[in-house]
Amino acid sequence: MEPGSQVDEIDGQDGFERRLATLMHGTLEPTPFEPRHRERLRAGVRTRRRVRAVYRAAGSAAVMAGLGLGLFLWPHGPTENPPGAPLPRPATSPAPGPSVSRTPSPATPPPNPPGTSPGPTPTDRPSSTPTTSYPPGGPATSVAPPPTTTMSAHR
Amino acid sequence: MEQARAGEYDAFVAARWSVLCHLARLLTGGDRHRAEDLLQEALVKLWFAWPRVADEAPEAYVRTVLARAAARSARRRWWGERPVEELPEVAAAGDLSATVAERSRLEAALARLTPRQRAAVVLRYYQDLPDRQVAQTLGCPVGTARSHAARGVARLRQLLSDVIEPVG
């Protein structure tokens, strides 16, 4: 490239910039491409090739390790397939069992928890007597009981 | 195939060695050893990119690698330097011709710029690239490249005022 060959084509250059461009081109000193440069380049290429090969091998090993770990931890693998919960039944079962019946028959009352008497529940008798006691925070059910005299007396 | 590639590559490097050395030296502010390291790195990269860029613009590829590496060189803390027992060769006194003195002043002034300013100035005034190509080479917006070049030239204007006389 001739020194300053395109300098005049670039707009907006003053004298200093043109002189600077000329100076940069004019200080070029011929440097021969020596055998030591060639050898150094070849050595650099060999080194970089080795590094790339190592990176490729490491990358492949990492991918294989990741795949193996993924397969090992896969929850539906062939080695670990425990019998889980029974499949959900269809909504309209042809043979409904007693466990899915929502209408208890009068002959078979629902069992009570051990240690509790089959007394009346708040829903059965809304007009409960003042002797009916609730926990201090109120009953856990969504049905709000009528205020009792004992609770209002404490306030 | 490999032989042909090596032959073409060697021919290109041998033909453009002087120019690329000079470019690397300007980009590093006259640091010859850093310039050689940068050029070595760029040419090794060129070897692996040769099948892609050989028919297009291998010199532009090397220029881009060189300029970007030089522009980010300030962020690197270690340049691979190792202590040696003997100092490398120093310039002998008395052989400073006018050209050598001029070059030394220019390189010393370039060394006072920031790496990005230096890269922008060198690409603009040594490689004669327009702002758009300077920006493309450095991988930055055009305005940023223009700003780096303008600030670098303003600084050089101060530093080289006694070397480069104003031309009427």
PDB file of C-alpha atoms in Angstrom:
ATOM      1  CA  MET A   1       0.000   0.000   0.000  1.00  0.00           C
ATOM      2  CA  GLU A   2       1.466   3.339  -0.995  1.00  0.00           C
ATOM      3  CA  PRO A   3       1.974   5.674   1.917  1.00  0.00           C
ATOM      4  CA  GLY A   4      -0.909   8.086   2.115  1.00  0.00           C
ATOM      5  CA  SER A   5      -2.546   6.731  -1.023  1.00  0.00           C
ATOM      6  CA  GLN A   6      -6.063   7.111   0.295  1.00  0.00           C
ATOM      7  CA  VAL A   7      -5.484   9.882   2.726  1.00  0.00           C
ATOM      8  CA  ASP A   8      -6.838  12.558   0.444  1.00  0.00           C
ATOM      9  CA  GLU A   9     -10.042  10.593  -0.095  1.00  0.00           C
ATOM     10  CA  ILE A  10     -10.895  10.765   3.571  1.00  0.00           C
ATOM     11  CA  ASP A  11     -12.867  13.850   4.347  1.00  0.00           C
ATOM     12  CA  GLY A  12     -12.191  16.234   7.148  1.00  0.00           C
ATOM     13  CA  GLN A  13      -8.443  15.900   7.547  1.00  0.00           C
ATOM     14  CA  ASP A  14      -6.338  18.877   8.325  1.00  0.00           C
ATOM     15  CA  GLY A  15      -2.633  19.298   7.807  1.00  0.00           C
ATOM     16  CA  PHE A  16      -1.678  17.639  11.054  1.00  0.00           C
ATOM     17  CA  GLU A  17      -3.736  14.567  10.311  1.00  0.00           C
ATOM     18  CA  ARG A  18      -2.300  14.254   6.810  1.00  0.00           C
ATOM     19  CA  ARG A  19       1.205  14.612   8.194  1.00  0.00           C
ATOM     20  CA  LEU A  20       0.421  12.064  10.881  1.00  0.00           C
ATOM     21  CA  ALA A  21      -0.738   9.584   8.270  1.00  0.00           C
ATOM     22  CA  THR A  22       2.384  10.169   6.220  1.00  0.00           C
ATOM     23  CA  LEU A  23       4.530   9.708   9.300  1.00  0.00           C
ATOM     24  CA  MET A  24       2.840   6.430  10.172  1.00  0.00           C
ATOM     25  CA  HIS A  25       3.386   5.086   6.680  1.00  0.00           C
ATOM     26  CA  GLY A  26       6.898   6.460   6.396  1.00  0.00           C
ATOM     27  CA  THR A  27       8.200   4.787   9.534  1.00  0.00           C
ATOM     28  CA  LEU A  28       7.620   1.325   8.118  1.00  0.00           C
ATOM     29  CA  GLU A  29      10.854  -0.618   8.314  1.00  0.00           C
ATOM     30  CA  PRO A  30      11.276  -3.742   6.200  1.00  0.00           C
ATOM     31  CA  THR A  31      11.240  -6.804   8.435  1.00  0.00           C
ATOM     32  CA  PRO A  32      12.089 -10.099   6.737  1.00  0.00           C
ATOM     33  CA  PHE A  33      10.081 -13.188   7.541  1.00  0.00           C
ATOM     34  CA  GLU A  34      12.801 -15.329   9.032  1.00  0.00           C
ATOM     35  CA  PRO A  35      12.865 -19.097   9.614  1.00  0.00           C
ATOM     36  CA  ARG A  36      12.633 -18.517  13.366  1.00  0.00           C
ATOM     37  CA  HIS A  37       9.352 -16.707  12.799  1.00  0.00           C
ATOM     38  CA  ARG A  38       8.070 -19.621  10.742  1.00  0.00           C
ATOM     39  CA  GLU A  39       9.131 -22.126  13.373  1.00  0.00           C
ATOM     40  CA  ARG A  40       7.503 -20.108  16.108  1.00  0.00           C
ATOM     41  CA  LEU A  41       4.289 -19.926  14.121  1.00  0.00           C
ATOM     42  CA  ARG A  42       4.285 -23.671  13.507  1.00  0.00           C
ATOM     43  CA  ALA A  43       4.877 -24.307  17.188  1.00  0.00           C
ATOM     44  CA  GLY A  44       1.993 -21.992  18.030  1.00  0.00           C
ATOM     45  CA  VAL A  45      -0.296 -23.793  15.619  1.00  0.00           C
ATOM     46  CA  ARG A  46       0.650 -27.178  17.094  1.00  0.00           C
ATOM     47  CA  THR A  47       0.057 -25.956  20.619  1.00  0.00           C
ATOM     48  CA  ARG A  48      -3.296 -24.475  19.751  1.00  0.00           C
ATOM     49  CA  ARG A  49      -4.302 -27.647  17.948  1.00  0.00           C
ATOM     50  CA  ARG A  50      -3.489 -29.684  21.036  1.00  0.00           C
ATOM     51  CA  VAL A  51      -5.415 -27.299  23.251  1.00  0.00           C
ATOM     52  CA  ARG A  52      -8.437 -27.514  20.963  1.00  0.00           C
ATOM     53  CA  ALA A  53      -8.247 -31.305  20.976  1.00  0.00           C
ATOM     54  CA  VAL A  54      -8.112 -31.335  24.762  1.00  0.00           C
ATOM     55  CA  TYR A  55     -11.090 -28.987  24.955  1.00  0.00           C
ATOM     56  CA  ARG A  56     -13.037 -31.149  22.541  1.00  0.00           C
ATOM     57  CA  ALA A  57     -12.248 -34.302  24.513  1.00  0.00           C
ATOM     58  CA  ALA A  58     -13.131 -32.621  27.786  1.00  0.00           C
ATOM     59  CA  GLY A  59     -16.363 -31.355  26.305  1.00  0.00           C
ATOM     60  CA  SER A  60     -17.310 -34.809  25.037  1.00  0.00           C
ATOM     61  CA  ALA A  61     -16.512 -36.365  28.400  1.00  0.00           C
ATOM     62  CA  ALA A  62     -18.600 -33.761  30.157  1.00  0.00           C
ATOM     63  CA  VAL A  63     -21.520 -34.385  27.823  1.00  0.00           C
ATOM     64  CA  MET A  64     -21.299 -38.147  28.341  1.00  0.00           C
ATOM     65  CA  ALA A  65     -21.071 -37.722  32.104  1.00  0.00           C
ATOM     66  CA  GLY A  66     -24.088 -35.451  32.064  1.00  0.00           C
ATOM     67  CA  LEU A  67     -26.078 -37.895  29.991  1.00  0.00           C
ATOM     68  CA  GLY A  68     -25.127 -40.793  32.260  1.00  0.00           C
ATOM     69  CA  LEU A  69     -26.053 -38.856  35.353  1.00  0.00           C
ATOM     70  CA  GLY A  70     -29.329 -37.835  33.809  1.00  0.00           C
ATOM     71  CA  LEU A  71     -30.206 -41.409  32.944  1.00  0.00           C
ATOM     72  CA  PHE A  72     -29.179 -42.597  36.396  1.00  0.00           C
ATOM     73  CA  LEU A  73     -31.398 -40.052  38.093  1.00  0.00           C
ATOM     74  CA  TRP A  74     -34.290 -40.470  35.673  1.00  0.00           C
ATOM     75  CA  PRO A  75     -37.388 -41.234  37.829  1.00  0.00           C
ATOM     76  CA  HIS A  76     -39.004 -43.620  35.343  1.00  0.00           C
ATOM     77  CA  GLY A  77     -35.972 -45.650  34.667  1.00  0.00           C
ATOM     78  CA  PRO A  78     -36.203 -49.423  34.111  1.00  0.00           C
ATOM     79  CA  THR A  79     -34.599 -50.276  37.452  1.00  0.00           C
ATOM     80  CA  GLU A  80     -36.793 -48.122  39.612  1.00  0.00           C
ATOM     81  CA  ASN A  81     -40.464 -48.520  38.807  1.00  0.00           C
ATOM     82  CA  PRO A  82     -42.231 -48.974  42.129  1.00  0.00           C
ATOM     83  CA  PRO A  83     -45.974 -49.639  42.158  1.00  0.00           C
ATOM     84  CA  GLY A  84     -47.465 -46.299  42.876  1.00  0.00           C
ATOM     85  CA  ALA A  85     -50.974 -45.329  43.757  1.00  0.00           C
ATOM     86  CA  PRO A  86     -53.789 -47.017  41.851  1.00  0.00           C
ATOM     87  CA  LEU A  87     -54.818 -45.348  38.697  1.00  0.00           C
ATOM     88  CA  PRO A  88     -57.668 -42.883  39.128  1.00  0.00           C
ATOM     89  CA  ARG A  89     -60.979 -44.413  38.383  1.00  0.00           C
ATOM     90  CA  PRO A  90     -63.324 -42.892  35.917  1.00  0.00           C
ATOM     91  CA  ALA A  91     -65.951 -40.534  37.261  1.00  0.00           C
ATOM     92  CA  THR A  92     -68.773 -42.892  36.375  1.00  0.00           C
ATOM     93  CA  SER A  93     -67.756 -46.183  37.769  1.00  0.00           C
ATOM     94  CA  PRO A  94     -69.878 -49.160  36.670  1.00  0.00           C
ATOM     95  CA  ALA A  95     -69.563 -50.868  40.054  1.00  0.00           C
ATOM     96  CA  PRO A  96     -69.399 -48.287  42.831  1.00  0.00           C
ATOM     97  CA  GLY A  97     -68.026 -49.623  46.020  1.00  0.00           C
ATOM     98  CA  PRO A  98     -69.043 -48.671  49.491  1.00  0.00           C
ATOM     99  CA  SER A  99     -66.001 -46.472  49.934  1.00  0.00           C
ATOM    100  CA  VAL A 100     -67.129 -44.061  47.240  1.00  0.00           C
ATOM    101  CA  SER A 101     -70.701 -43.806  48.362  1.00  0.00           C
ATOM    102  CA  ARG A 102     -71.569 -40.326  49.522  1.00  0.00           C
ATOM    103  CA  THR A 103     -75.044 -41.159  50.786  1.00  0.00           C
ATOM    104  CA  PRO A 104     -74.757 -43.252  53.899  1.00  0.00           C
ATOM    105  CA  SER A 105     -77.556 -45.632  54.396  1.00  0.00           C
ATOM    106  CA  PRO A 106     -79.466 -45.479  57.624  1.00  0.00           C
ATOM    107  CA  ALA A 107     -78.589 -49.064  58.406  1.00  0.00           C
ATOM    108  CA  THR A 108     -74.898 -48.389  58.467  1.00  0.00           C
ATOM    109  CA  PRO A 109     -74.145 -45.153  60.243  1.00  0.00           C
ATOM    110  CA  PRO A 110     -70.707 -43.650  59.752  1.00  0.00           C
ATOM    111  CA  PRO A 111     -68.248 -44.834  62.302  1.00  0.00           C
ATOM    112  CA  ASN A 112     -67.204 -42.428  64.972  1.00  0.00           C
ATOM    113  CA  PRO A 113     -63.679 -41.902  66.150  1.00  0.00           C
ATOM    114  CA  PRO A 114     -62.747 -43.977  69.128  1.00  0.00           C
ATOM    115  CA  GLY A 115     -63.339 -42.292  72.407  1.00  0.00           C
ATOM    116  CA  THR A 116     -66.071 -39.978  71.192  1.00  0.00           C
ATOM    117  CA  SER A 117     -69.684 -40.454  71.764  1.00  0.00           C
ATOM    118  CA  PRO A 118     -72.013 -40.357  68.829  1.00  0.00           C
ATOM    119  CA  GLY A 119     -73.475 -37.128  70.085  1.00  0.00           C
ATOM    120  CA  PRO A 120     -75.055 -34.448  68.072  1.00  0.00           C
ATOM    121  CA  THR A 121     -72.915 -32.305  65.856  1.00  0.00           C
ATOM    122  CA  PRO A 122     -73.293 -28.538  65.547  1.00  0.00           C
ATOM    123  CA  THR A 123     -74.677 -28.964  62.084  1.00  0.00           C
ATOM    124  CA  ASP A 124     -77.315 -31.365  63.278  1.00  0.00           C
ATOM    125  CA  ARG A 125     -78.620 -29.057  65.922  1.00  0.00           C
ATOM    126  CA  PRO A 126     -78.116 -25.396  65.129  1.00  0.00           C
ATOM    127  CA  SER A 127     -79.955 -24.261  68.186  1.00  0.00           C
ATOM    128  CA  SER A 128     -77.461 -25.590  70.641  1.00  0.00           C
ATOM    129  CA  THR A 129     -77.715 -25.024  74.304  1.00  0.00           C
ATOM    130  CA  PRO A 130     -75.289 -22.781  76.236  1.00  0.00           C
ATOM    131  CA  THR A 131     -73.593 -25.850  77.554  1.00  0.00           C
ATOM    132  CA  THR A 132     -72.149 -26.586  74.140  1.00  0.00           C
ATOM    133  CA  SER A 133     -68.511 -25.584  74.331  1.00  0.00           C
ATOM    134  CA  TYR A 134     -66.217 -24.575  71.510  1.00  0.00           C
ATOM    135  CA  PRO A 135     -62.539 -23.979  71.437  1.00  0.00           C
ATOM    136  CA  PRO A 136     -61.490 -20.422  72.281  1.00  0.00           C
ATOM    137  CA  GLY A 137     -60.820 -19.638  68.637  1.00  0.00           C
ATOM    138  CA  GLY A 138     -64.120 -20.954  67.530  1.00  0.00           C
ATOM    139  CA  PRO A 139     -64.940 -24.141  65.687  1.00  0.00           C
ATOM    140  CA  ALA A 140     -62.830 -25.260  62.780  1.00  0.00           C
ATOM    141  CA  THR A 141     -65.821 -25.758  60.576  1.00  0.00           C
ATOM    142  CA  SER A 142     -67.010 -23.067  58.274  1.00  0.00           C
ATOM    143  CA  VAL A 143     -70.432 -22.993  59.834  1.00  0.00           C
ATOM    144  CA  ALA A 144     -70.490 -20.189  62.363  1.00  0.00           C
ATOM    145  CA  PRO A 145     -72.242 -21.122  65.588  1.00  0.00           C
ATOM    146  CA  PRO A 146     -74.622 -18.756  67.250  1.00  0.00           C
ATOM    147  CA  PRO A 147     -73.054 -16.691  69.969  1.00  0.00           C
ATOM    148  CA  THR A 148     -73.341 -18.192  73.314  1.00  0.00           C
ATOM    149  CA  THR A 149     -73.803 -16.495  76.602  1.00  0.00           C
ATOM    150  CA  THR A 150     -70.631 -17.918  78.055  1.00  0.00           C
ATOM    151  CA  MET A 151     -68.478 -16.430  75.315  1.00  0.00           C
ATOM    152  CA  SER A 152     -70.010 -12.991  75.577  1.00  0.00           C
ATOM    153  CA  ALA A 153     -69.712 -13.103  79.348  1.00  0.00           C
ATOM    154  CA  HIS A 154     -65.908 -13.410  79.168  1.00  0.00           C
ATOM    155  CA  ARG A 155     -65.494 -10.199  77.152  1.00  0.00           C
TER     156      ARG A 155
ATOM    157  CA  MET B   1      -4.802 -30.459   0.936  1.00  0.00           C
ATOM    158  CA  GLU B   2      -2.886 -29.611   4.066  1.00  0.00           C
ATOM    159  CA  GLN B   3       0.259 -28.950   2.017  1.00  0.00           C
ATOM    160  CA  ALA B   4      -1.548 -26.558  -0.284  1.00  0.00           C
ATOM    161  CA  ARG B   5      -3.062 -24.756   2.656  1.00  0.00           C
ATOM    162  CA  ALA B   6       0.308 -24.454   4.345  1.00  0.00           C
ATOM    163  CA  GLY B   7       1.883 -23.175   1.152  1.00  0.00           C
ATOM    164  CA  GLU B   8      -0.727 -20.486   0.612  1.00  0.00           C
ATOM    165  CA  TYR B   9      -0.597 -19.500   4.247  1.00  0.00           C
ATOM    166  CA  ASP B  10       3.187 -19.244   4.278  1.00  0.00           C
ATOM    167  CA  ALA B  11       3.171 -17.199   1.102  1.00  0.00           C
ATOM    168  CA  PHE B  12       0.651 -14.770   2.538  1.00  0.00           C
ATOM    169  CA  VAL B  13       2.514 -14.400   5.825  1.00  0.00           C
ATOM    170  CA  ALA B  14       5.861 -13.916   4.124  1.00  0.00           C
ATOM    171  CA  ALA B  15       4.428 -11.312   1.753  1.00  0.00           C
ATOM    172  CA  ARG B  16       2.650  -9.271   4.424  1.00  0.00           C
ATOM    173  CA  TRP B  17       5.030  -9.797   7.331  1.00  0.00           C
ATOM    174  CA  SER B  18       6.607  -6.334   7.291  1.00  0.00           C
ATOM    175  CA  VAL B  19       3.315  -4.498   7.073  1.00  0.00           C
ATOM    176  CA  LEU B  20       1.707  -6.621   9.772  1.00  0.00           C
ATOM    177  CA  CYS B  21       4.727  -6.207  12.033  1.00  0.00           C
ATOM    178  CA  HIS B  22       4.556  -2.459  11.614  1.00  0.00           C
ATOM    179  CA  LEU B  23       0.829  -2.440  12.305  1.00  0.00           C
ATOM    180  CA  ALA B  24       1.306  -4.506  15.448  1.00  0.00           C
ATOM    181  CA  ARG B  25       4.096  -2.248  16.586  1.00  0.00           C
ATOM    182  CA  LEU B  26       2.018   0.886  16.134  1.00  0.00           C
ATOM    183  CA  LEU B  27      -0.914  -0.754  17.907  1.00  0.00           C
ATOM    184  CA  THR B  28       1.263  -1.528  20.905  1.00  0.00           C
ATOM    185  CA  GLY B  29       2.882   1.892  21.029  1.00  0.00           C
ATOM    186  CA  GLY B  30       6.268   0.648  19.901  1.00  0.00           C
ATOM    187  CA  ASP B  31       6.594  -2.343  22.203  1.00  0.00           C
ATOM    188  CA  ARG B  32       8.379  -4.728  19.881  1.00  0.00           C
ATOM    189  CA  HIS B  33       8.015  -7.848  21.992  1.00  0.00           C
ATOM    190  CA  ARG B  34       4.366  -7.310  22.685  1.00  0.00           C
ATOM    191  CA  ALA B  35       3.885  -6.619  19.005  1.00  0.00           C
ATOM    192  CA  GLU B  36       5.506  -9.935  18.105  1.00  0.00           C
ATOM    193  CA  ASP B  37       3.332 -11.764  20.615  1.00  0.00           C
ATOM    194  CA  LEU B  38       0.192 -10.125  19.290  1.00  0.00           C
ATOM    195  CA  LEU B  39       1.093 -10.878  15.710  1.00  0.00           C
ATOM    196  CA  GLN B  40       1.928 -14.471  16.552  1.00  0.00           C
ATOM    197  CA  GLU B  41      -1.448 -14.890  18.246  1.00  0.00           C
ATOM    198  CA  ALA B  42      -3.272 -13.336  15.322  1.00  0.00           C
ATOM    199  CA  LEU B  43      -1.467 -15.435  12.729  1.00  0.00           C
ATOM    200  CA  VAL B  44      -2.103 -18.645  14.650  1.00  0.00           C
ATOM    201  CA  LYS B  45      -5.788 -17.780  14.654  1.00  0.00           C
ATOM    202  CA  LEU B  46      -5.533 -17.066  10.950  1.00  0.00           C
ATOM    203  CA  TRP B  47      -4.210 -20.578  10.349  1.00  0.00           C
ATOM    204  CA  PHE B  48      -7.374 -22.120  11.745  1.00  0.00           C
ATOM    205  CA  ALA B  49      -9.582 -19.613   9.953  1.00  0.00           C
ATOM    206  CA  TRP B  50      -7.677 -19.922   6.696  1.00  0.00           C
ATOM    207  CA  PRO B  51     -10.210 -22.153   4.860  1.00  0.00           C
ATOM    208  CA  ARG B  52     -12.898 -19.545   5.546  1.00  0.00           C
ATOM    209  CA  VAL B  53     -11.009 -16.323   4.908  1.00  0.00           C
ATOM    210  CA  ALA B  54      -8.304 -17.255   2.425  1.00  0.00           C
ATOM    211  CA  ASP B  55     -10.345 -16.329  -0.605  1.00  0.00           C
ATOM    212  CA  GLU B  56     -11.835 -13.215   0.899  1.00  0.00           C
ATOM    213  CA  ALA B  57      -9.710 -10.972   3.074  1.00  0.00           C
ATOM    214  CA  PRO B  58      -7.094 -12.665   5.216  1.00  0.00           C
ATOM    215  CA  GLU B  59      -5.361  -9.379   5.950  1.00  0.00           C
ATOM    216  CA  ALA B  60      -8.573  -7.816   7.203  1.00  0.00           C
ATOM    217  CA  TYR B  61      -9.034 -10.815   9.467  1.00  0.00           C
ATOM    218  CA  VAL B  62      -5.541 -10.400  10.936  1.00  0.00           C
ATOM    219  CA  ARG B  63      -6.082  -6.666  11.300  1.00  0.00           C
ATOM    220  CA  THR B  64      -9.297  -7.232  13.226  1.00  0.00           C
ATOM    221  CA  VAL B  65      -7.713  -9.778  15.555  1.00  0.00           C
ATOM    222  CA  LEU B  66      -4.709  -7.535  16.126  1.00  0.00           C
ATOM    223  CA  ALA B  67      -6.705  -4.379  16.745  1.00  0.00           C
ATOM    224  CA  ARG B  68      -9.156  -6.002  19.132  1.00  0.00           C
ATOM    225  CA  ALA B  69      -6.412  -7.725  21.082  1.00  0.00           C
ATOM    226  CA  ALA B  70      -4.425  -4.506  21.315  1.00  0.00           C
ATOM    227  CA  ALA B  71      -7.479  -2.477  22.307  1.00  0.00           C
ATOM    228  CA  ARG B  72      -8.294  -4.779  25.195  1.00  0.00           C
ATOM    229  CA  SER B  73      -4.696  -5.295  26.203  1.00  0.00           C
ATOM    230  CA  ALA B  74      -4.945  -2.821  29.062  1.00  0.00           C
ATOM    231  CA  ARG B  75      -7.433  -5.069  30.791  1.00  0.00           C
ATOM    232  CA  ARG B  76      -5.014  -7.947  30.806  1.00  0.00           C
ATOM    233  CA  ARG B  77      -2.709  -7.934  33.754  1.00  0.00           C
ATOM    234  CA  TRP B  78      -0.206 -10.451  32.573  1.00  0.00           C
ATOM    235  CA  TRP B  79       1.476 -10.563  29.243  1.00  0.00           C
ATOM    236  CA  GLY B  80       3.404 -13.758  29.638  1.00  0.00           C
ATOM    237  CA  GLU B  81       6.611 -11.967  30.502  1.00  0.00           C
ATOM    238  CA  ARG B  82       9.214 -13.921  32.401  1.00  0.00           C
ATOM    239  CA  PRO B  83      12.312 -12.612  34.121  1.00  0.00           C
ATOM    240  CA  VAL B  84      15.563 -13.207  32.250  1.00  0.00           C
ATOM    241  CA  GLU B  85      19.158 -13.067  33.324  1.00  0.00           C
ATOM    242  CA  GLU B  86      20.314 -10.754  30.567  1.00  0.00           C
ATOM    243  CA  LEU B  87      18.528  -7.698  29.319  1.00  0.00           C
ATOM    244  CA  PRO B  88      17.327  -7.841  25.736  1.00  0.00           C
ATOM    245  CA  GLU B  89      19.166  -5.789  23.188  1.00  0.00           C
ATOM    246  CA  VAL B  90      18.901  -2.053  23.607  1.00  0.00           C
ATOM    247  CA  ALA B  91      19.245   0.611  20.998  1.00  0.00           C
ATOM    248  CA  ALA B  92      22.846   1.545  20.452  1.00  0.00           C
ATOM    249  CA  ALA B  93      23.713   5.184  20.804  1.00  0.00           C
ATOM    250  CA  GLY B  94      24.706   7.009  17.704  1.00  0.00           C
ATOM    251  CA  ASP B  95      22.624   5.128  15.146  1.00  0.00           C
ATOM    252  CA  LEU B  96      19.598   7.336  15.438  1.00  0.00           C
ATOM    253  CA  SER B  97      18.919   8.498  11.981  1.00  0.00           C
ATOM    254  CA  ALA B  98      16.189  10.945  11.301  1.00  0.00           C
ATOM    255  CA  THR B  99      13.731   8.209  10.407  1.00  0.00           C
ATOM    256  CA  VAL B 100      14.453   6.198  13.490  1.00  0.00           C
ATOM    257  CA  ALA B 101      14.168   9.265  15.669  1.00  0.00           C
ATOM    258  CA  GLU B 102      10.877  10.164  14.033  1.00  0.00           C
ATOM    259  CA  ARG B 103       9.565   6.681  14.537  1.00  0.00           C
ATOM    260  CA  SER B 104      10.646   6.660  18.135  1.00  0.00           C
ATOM    261  CA  ARG B 105       8.851   9.925  18.786  1.00  0.00           C
ATOM    262  CA  LEU B 106       5.736   8.649  17.079  1.00  0.00           C
ATOM    263  CA  GLU B 107       5.744   5.384  19.003  1.00  0.00           C
ATOM    264  CA  ALA B 108       6.394   7.145  22.282  1.00  0.00           C
ATOM    265  CA  ALA B 109       3.486   9.471  21.613  1.00  0.00           C
ATOM    266  CA  LEU B 110       1.218   6.568  20.652  1.00  0.00           C
ATOM    267  CA  ALA B 111       2.179   4.820  23.856  1.00  0.00           C
ATOM    268  CA  ARG B 112       0.715   7.739  25.815  1.00  0.00           C
ATOM    269  CA  LEU B 113      -2.750   7.090  24.406  1.00  0.00           C
ATOM    270  CA  THR B 114      -5.242   4.648  25.806  1.00  0.00           C
ATOM    271  CA  PRO B 115      -5.275   1.316  23.961  1.00  0.00           C
ATOM    272  CA  ARG B 116      -8.617   2.015  22.298  1.00  0.00           C
ATOM    273  CA  GLN B 117      -7.611   5.504  21.251  1.00  0.00           C
ATOM    274  CA  ARG B 118      -4.374   4.139  19.861  1.00  0.00           C
ATOM    275  CA  ALA B 119      -6.144   1.397  17.948  1.00  0.00           C
ATOM    276  CA  ALA B 120      -8.642   3.853  16.493  1.00  0.00           C
ATOM    277  CA  VAL B 121      -5.927   6.309  15.450  1.00  0.00           C
ATOM    278  CA  VAL B 122      -3.762   3.616  13.878  1.00  0.00           C
ATOM    279  CA  LEU B 123      -6.655   2.104  11.963  1.00  0.00           C
ATOM    280  CA  ARG B 124      -7.771   5.517  10.819  1.00  0.00           C
ATOM    281  CA  TYR B 125      -4.431   7.029   9.805  1.00  0.00           C
ATOM    282  CA  TYR B 126      -2.214   4.057   9.052  1.00  0.00           C
ATOM    283  CA  GLN B 127      -4.737   1.663   7.591  1.00  0.00           C
ATOM    284  CA  ASP B 128      -6.685   4.565   6.065  1.00  0.00           C
ATOM    285  CA  LEU B 129     -10.003   3.111   7.119  1.00  0.00           C
ATOM    286  CA  PRO B 130     -13.147   5.233   7.280  1.00  0.00           C
ATOM    287  CA  ASP B 131     -14.923   5.579  10.604  1.00  0.00           C
ATOM    288  CA  ARG B 132     -17.439   2.883   9.777  1.00  0.00           C
ATOM    289  CA  GLN B 133     -14.736   0.293   9.136  1.00  0.00           C
ATOM    290  CA  VAL B 134     -12.774   1.388  12.185  1.00  0.00           C
ATOM    291  CA  ALA B 135     -15.883   0.775  14.265  1.00  0.00           C
ATOM    292  CA  GLN B 136     -16.476  -2.566  12.585  1.00  0.00           C
ATOM    293  CA  THR B 137     -12.901  -3.643  13.216  1.00  0.00           C
ATOM    294  CA  LEU B 138     -12.977  -2.616  16.858  1.00  0.00           C
ATOM    295  CA  GLY B 139     -16.471  -3.999  17.374  1.00  0.00           C
ATOM    296  CA  CYS B 140     -17.971  -0.769  18.683  1.00  0.00           C
ATOM    297  CA  PRO B 141     -20.466   1.854  17.476  1.00  0.00           C
ATOM    298  CA  VAL B 142     -19.343   4.350  14.864  1.00  0.00           C
ATOM    299  CA  GLY B 143     -19.700   7.266  17.246  1.00  0.00           C
ATOM    300  CA  THR B 144     -17.495   5.562  19.800  1.00  0.00           C
ATOM    301  CA  ALA B 145     -14.802   4.849  17.234  1.00  0.00           C
ATOM    302  CA  ARG B 146     -14.950   8.426  15.970  1.00  0.00           C
ATOM    303  CA  SER B 147     -14.670   9.723  19.517  1.00  0.00           C
ATOM    304  CA  HIS B 148     -11.665   7.514  20.283  1.00  0.00           C
ATOM    305  CA  ALA B 149      -9.916   8.661  17.108  1.00  0.00           C
ATOM    306  CA  ALA B 150     -10.670  12.330  17.717  1.00  0.00           C
ATOM    307  CA  ARG B 151      -9.420  12.242  21.285  1.00  0.00           C
ATOM    308  CA  GLY B 152      -6.351  10.314  20.269  1.00  0.00           C
ATOM    309  CA  VAL B 153      -5.506  12.807  17.542  1.00  0.00           C
ATOM    310  CA  ALA B 154      -6.048  15.716  19.918  1.00  0.00           C
ATOM    311  CA  ARG B 155      -3.607  14.147  22.344  1.00  0.00           C
ATOM    312  CA  LEU B 156      -1.089  13.454  19.590  1.00  0.00           C
ATOM    313  CA  ARG B 157      -1.437  17.038  18.447  1.00  0.00           C
ATOM    314  CA  GLN B 158      -0.132  18.126  21.820  1.00  0.00           C
ATOM    315  CA  LEU B 159       2.579  15.492  22.049  1.00  0.00           C
ATOM    316  CA  LEU B 160       3.919  15.857  18.517  1.00  0.00           C
ATOM    317  CA  SER B 161       3.555  19.569  18.076  1.00  0.00           C
ATOM    318  CA  ASP B 162       7.298  20.058  17.724  1.00  0.00           C
ATOM    319  CA  VAL B 163       7.731  17.086  15.385  1.00  0.00           C
ATOM    320  CA  ILE B 164       4.851  17.771  13.042  1.00  0.00           C
ATOM    321  CA  GLU B 165       4.785  21.392  12.121  1.00  0.00           C
ATOM    322  CA  PRO B 166       1.428  22.817  11.185  1.00  0.00           C
ATOM    323  CA  VAL B 167       0.994  22.835   7.470  1.00  0.00           C
ATOM    324  CA  GLY B 168      -0.575  25.960   6.065  1.00  0.00           C
TER     325      GLY B 168
END
